[in-house]
GROMACS .gro file of C-alpha atoms in nm:
model
  226
    1MET     CA    1   0.152   1.239   1.937
    2ALA     CA    2  -0.221   1.194   1.897
    3THR     CA    3  -0.451   0.978   2.107
    4GLY     CA    4  -0.569   0.672   1.918
    5LYS     CA    5  -0.779   0.372   2.003
    6SER     CA    6  -0.812   0.187   2.332
    7GLY     CA    7  -0.988  -0.120   2.459
    8TYR     CA    8  -0.966  -0.436   2.664
    9PHE     CA    9  -0.996  -0.811   2.633
   10ASP     CA   10  -1.026  -1.098   2.879
   11LEU     CA   11  -0.785  -1.389   2.899
   12SER     CA   12  -0.861  -1.758   2.926
   13THR     CA   13  -0.796  -1.881   3.280
   14THR     CA   14  -0.750  -2.226   3.428
   15LYS     CA   15  -0.992  -2.148   3.710
   16THR     CA   16  -1.343  -2.019   3.657
   17ASN     CA   17  -1.335  -1.832   3.988
   18VAL     CA   18  -1.066  -1.596   3.854
   19LYS     CA   19  -1.094  -1.345   3.571
   20VAL     CA   20  -0.802  -1.162   3.414
   21ARG     CA   21  -0.845  -0.856   3.190
   22VAL     CA   22  -0.595  -0.669   2.972
   23ASN     CA   23  -0.648  -0.296   2.910
   24TRP     CA   24  -0.459  -0.123   2.628
   25SER     CA   25  -0.430   0.214   2.457
   26GLU     CA   26  -0.263   0.368   2.152
   27THR     CA   27  -0.094   0.695   2.063
   28TYR     CA   28   0.024   0.766   1.709
   29ASP     CA   29   0.261   0.996   1.523
   30VAL     CA   30   0.126   1.117   1.188
   31SER     CA   31   0.458   1.238   1.045
   32ALA     CA   32   0.644   0.919   1.139
   33ASN     CA   33   0.353   0.687   1.048
   34THR     CA   34   0.401   0.496   1.375
   35SER     CA   35   0.202   0.400   1.681
   36THR     CA   36   0.306   0.330   2.038
   37ILE     CA   37   0.094   0.076   2.227
   38GLN     CA   38   0.057   0.054   2.602
   39ILE     CA   39  -0.080  -0.223   2.815
   40THR     CA   40  -0.222   0.023   3.064
   41SER     CA   41  -0.309  -0.246   3.319
   42ILE     CA   42  -0.359  -0.618   3.371
   43GLN     CA   43  -0.642  -0.670   3.618
   44VAL     CA   44  -0.745  -0.971   3.825
   45MET     CA   45  -1.084  -1.042   3.981
   46ALA     CA   46  -1.194  -1.308   4.229
   47VAL     CA   47  -1.541  -1.411   4.117
   48SER     CA   48  -1.808  -1.470   4.382
   49PRO     CA   49  -1.910  -1.692   4.542
   50TYR     CA   50  -1.605  -1.913   4.487
   51GLY     CA   51  -1.318  -1.672   4.424
   52TYR     CA   52  -1.036  -1.665   4.676
   53TYR     CA   53  -0.955  -1.322   4.813
   54GLY     CA   54  -0.742  -1.182   5.090
   55TYR     CA   55  -0.438  -1.313   4.904
   56THR     CA   56  -0.148  -1.147   4.728
   57TYR     CA   57  -0.064  -1.311   4.395
   58TYR     CA   58   0.275  -1.289   4.226
   59PRO     CA   59   0.266  -1.341   3.848
   60ASP     CA   60   0.526  -1.529   3.648
   61GLY     CA   61   0.541  -1.499   3.268
   62THR     CA   62   0.548  -1.238   2.993
   63ALA     CA   63   0.351  -0.968   2.817
   64LYS     CA   64   0.419  -0.906   2.447
   65ILE     CA   65   0.313  -0.641   2.197
   66ASN     CA   66   0.364  -0.709   1.827
   67GLY     CA   67   0.586  -1.004   1.916
   68ALA     CA   68   0.823  -0.803   2.138
   69THR     CA   69   0.836  -0.864   2.514
   70VAL     CA   70   0.736  -0.549   2.705
   71ALA     CA   71   0.717  -0.702   3.053
   72THR     CA   72   0.868  -1.005   3.224
   73PHE     CA   73   0.706  -1.121   3.547
   74LYS     CA   74   0.917  -1.323   3.792
   75SER     CA   75   0.725  -1.443   4.094
   76ALA     CA   76   1.046  -1.528   4.279
   77THR     CA   77   1.171  -1.167   4.260
   78PRO     CA   78   0.886  -1.052   4.320
   79SER     CA   79   0.870  -0.727   4.124
   80HIS     CA   80   0.498  -0.744   4.040
   81ARG     CA   81   0.205  -0.833   4.260
   82VAL     CA   82  -0.169  -0.799   4.295
   83ARG     CA   83  -0.359  -0.799   4.623
   84ILE     CA   84  -0.717  -0.931   4.602
   85GLU     CA   85  -0.909  -0.759   4.880
   86ALA     CA   86  -1.267  -0.845   4.780
   87GLN     CA   87  -1.473  -1.046   4.534
   88ASP     CA   88  -1.616  -0.905   4.209
   89THR     CA   89  -1.368  -0.615   4.206
   90TRP     CA   90  -1.085  -0.559   3.957
   91TYR     CA   91  -0.736  -0.522   4.103
   92ALA     CA   92  -0.436  -0.428   3.888
   93ILE     CA   93  -0.102  -0.605   3.884
   94SER     CA   94   0.162  -0.350   3.985
   95GLY     CA   95   0.421  -0.218   3.742
   96ALA     CA   96   0.201  -0.104   3.452
   97PRO     CA   97   0.197   0.054   3.205
   98TYR     CA   98   0.400  -0.168   2.974
   99THR     CA   99   0.491   0.022   2.657
  100SER     CA  100   0.600  -0.089   2.310
  101GLU     CA  101   0.863   0.070   2.092
  102PRO     CA  102   0.717   0.277   1.803
  103ILE     CA  103   0.551   0.038   1.557
  104SER     CA  104   0.557   0.130   1.188
  105HIS     CA  105   0.226   0.132   1.000
  106ASN     CA  106   0.177   0.014   0.643
  107THR     CA  107   0.220   0.257   0.354
  108ASP     CA  108  -0.157   0.320   0.349
  109GLY     CA  109  -0.149   0.406   0.722
  110SER     CA  110  -0.318   0.086   0.842
  111LYS     CA  111  -0.179  -0.152   1.104
  112SER     CA  112  -0.289  -0.436   1.328
  113VAL     CA  113  -0.084  -0.572   1.617
  114ALA     CA  114  -0.113  -0.867   1.853
  115ILE     CA  115  -0.110  -0.825   2.230
  116ALA     CA  116  -0.023  -1.152   2.403
  117ILE     CA  117  -0.018  -1.239   2.773
  118ASP     CA  118   0.095  -1.565   2.935
  119ILE     CA  119   0.116  -1.555   3.316
  120THR     CA  120   0.073  -1.775   3.618
  121GLY     CA  121  -0.039  -1.615   3.943
  122TYR     CA  122   0.136  -1.770   4.242
  123SER     CA  123  -0.004  -1.725   4.591
  124SER     CA  124   0.348  -1.678   4.726
  125ASP     CA  125   0.684  -1.567   4.588
  126GLY     CA  126   0.737  -1.879   4.382
  127SER     CA  127   0.749  -2.137   4.661
  128GLY     CA  128   0.376  -2.200   4.694
  129ASP     CA  129   0.108  -2.351   4.475
  130SER     CA  130  -0.007  -2.162   4.167
  131GLY     CA  131  -0.335  -1.984   4.215
  132TRP     CA  132  -0.429  -1.955   3.847
  133LYS     CA  133  -0.292  -1.944   3.496
  134ALA     CA  134  -0.406  -1.689   3.236
  135SER     CA  135  -0.312  -1.666   2.871
  136GLY     CA  136  -0.439  -1.527   2.545
  137SER     CA  137  -0.369  -1.307   2.247
  138LYS     CA  138  -0.579  -1.049   2.069
  139THR     CA  139  -0.506  -0.877   1.739
  140VAL     CA  140  -0.617  -0.515   1.758
  141LYS     CA  141  -0.671  -0.287   1.459
  142LEU     CA  142  -0.499   0.045   1.520
  143THR     CA  143  -0.592   0.392   1.396
  144THR     CA  144  -0.541   0.430   1.022
  145ILE     CA  145  -0.299   0.721   0.990
  146PRO     CA  146  -0.376   0.946   0.689
  147ARG     CA  147  -0.090   0.944   0.439
  148ALA     CA  148  -0.028   1.226   0.192
  149SER     CA  149  -0.030   1.133  -0.174
  150THR     CA  150   0.271   1.215  -0.392
  151ILE     CA  151   0.256   1.362  -0.740
  152GLY     CA  152   0.480   1.383  -1.046
  153ALA     CA  153   0.451   1.498  -1.406
  154THR     CA  154   0.647   1.465  -1.728
  155ASP     CA  155   0.792   1.769  -1.907
  156ALA     CA  156   0.590   1.890  -2.205
  157ASN     CA  157   0.597   2.166  -2.463
  158VAL     CA  158   0.315   2.418  -2.484
  159GLY     CA  159   0.037   2.254  -2.684
  160ALA     CA  160   0.158   1.902  -2.596
  161SER     CA  161   0.051   1.666  -2.319
  162SER     CA  162   0.213   1.613  -1.983
  163THR     CA  163   0.130   1.292  -1.797
  164ILE     CA  164   0.044   1.369  -1.436
  165THR     CA  165   0.081   1.071  -1.202
  166VAL     CA  166  -0.060   1.061  -0.849
  167ASN     CA  167   0.055   0.796  -0.602
  168ARG     CA  168  -0.220   0.780  -0.344
  169LYS     CA  169  -0.161   0.575  -0.030
  170SER     CA  170  -0.513   0.432  -0.019
  171THR     CA  171  -0.771   0.362  -0.288
  172SER     CA  172  -1.029   0.532  -0.066
  173TYR     CA  173  -0.849   0.867  -0.086
  174THR     CA  174  -0.940   1.157  -0.315
  175HIS     CA  175  -0.708   1.439  -0.414
  176THR     CA  176  -0.703   1.786  -0.566
  177ILE     CA  177  -0.445   1.894  -0.825
  178ALA     CA  178  -0.359   2.263  -0.816
  179TYR     CA  179  -0.126   2.439  -1.061
  180LYS     CA  180   0.061   2.768  -1.074
  181PHE     CA  181   0.242   2.897  -1.382
  182GLY     CA  182   0.359   3.256  -1.383
  183SER     CA  183   0.059   3.466  -1.284
  184LEU     CA  184  -0.182   3.182  -1.369
  185SER     CA  185  -0.326   2.945  -1.111
  186GLY     CA  186  -0.613   2.703  -1.088
  187TYR     CA  187  -0.693   2.334  -1.076
  188ILE     CA  188  -0.674   2.034  -1.308
  189ASN     CA  189  -0.972   1.801  -1.323
  190ALA     CA  190  -0.989   1.429  -1.400
  191ASP     CA  191  -1.025   1.503  -1.774
  192GLY     CA  192  -0.700   1.700  -1.777
  193GLU     CA  193  -0.873   2.037  -1.810
  194ALA     CA  194  -0.754   2.356  -1.640
  195VAL     CA  195  -1.045   2.482  -1.427
  196THR     CA  196  -1.096   2.754  -1.168
  197ALA     CA  197  -1.294   2.551  -0.912
  198GLU     CA  198  -1.125   2.309  -0.673
  199THR     CA  199  -1.219   1.956  -0.776
  200LYS     CA  200  -1.166   1.636  -0.579
  201ILE     CA  201  -1.080   1.343  -0.804
  202THR     CA  202  -0.967   0.980  -0.784
  203ALA     CA  203  -0.784   0.959  -1.119
  204THR     CA  204  -0.415   0.876  -1.083
  205ASN     CA  205  -0.295   0.912  -1.445
  206ILE     CA  206  -0.406   1.230  -1.618
  207ALA     CA  207  -0.306   1.362  -1.960
  208PHE     CA  208  -0.288   1.741  -1.934
  209THR     CA  209  -0.245   1.938  -2.255
  210VAL     CA  210  -0.052   2.257  -2.182
  211PRO     CA  211  -0.273   2.545  -2.314
  212THR     CA  212  -0.122   2.758  -2.591
  213SER     CA  213  -0.230   3.064  -2.392
  214TRP     CA  214   0.052   2.982  -2.150
  215TYR     CA  215   0.293   3.123  -2.408
  216ASN     CA  216   0.194   3.464  -2.270
  217GLN     CA  217   0.364   3.377  -1.940
  218ILE     CA  218   0.707   3.326  -2.105
  219PRO     CA  219   0.736   3.597  -2.373
  220SER     CA  220   1.116   3.609  -2.338
  221ALA     CA  221   1.201   3.260  -2.213
  222LYS     CA  222   1.210   2.917  -2.369
  223SER     CA  223   1.078   2.735  -2.062
  224ALA     CA  224   0.944   2.773  -1.709
  225VAL     CA  225   0.836   2.552  -1.423
  226CYS     CA  226   0.470   2.478  -1.357
   0.00000   0.00000   0.00000
């Protein structure tokens, strides 16, 4: 797993004297073309000079990543809580991180997901008045995972053309076509020419005429694999 992007966003709250922030991070798997997203913390701040502190708040609601619920808060349980000890200081709701299942990226390696939070912070375990309500959703663009292109070619006789087809996963990608036939090796450029220097190209359909000199590699055989 590789470390990907991270960030935060603030939620809308029903009381201006309370701020709620969502922090998130990403790890990704190149071979599987997936990412795992974590809500690393949900933080609450009492804003001076009007924010109430010295209270423990118990949230009720849900946290979702890509539409799937990753945390359920039940104030009456109460399994999650946040103690506000001072103003203008972030305090995290207990129980984080909240982690998604692996999320598949698109075939070009791109992916965006929505992180959605909808919670009410009660000043007691469900029996008291609500202190604040916070909700919001943010769509985050994840790391674009590089995807390897695939290649194919039609069979051809010496002196005839083979059509080489490259399926690249993104139009921004370039590729190099290398060949090996018997003791010969080299590269094929965008014009379908056998060359010695490595050449990066964007062409995806290339007509390559098999050189007649390749006969020398199969003096006693009718065919071989390039």
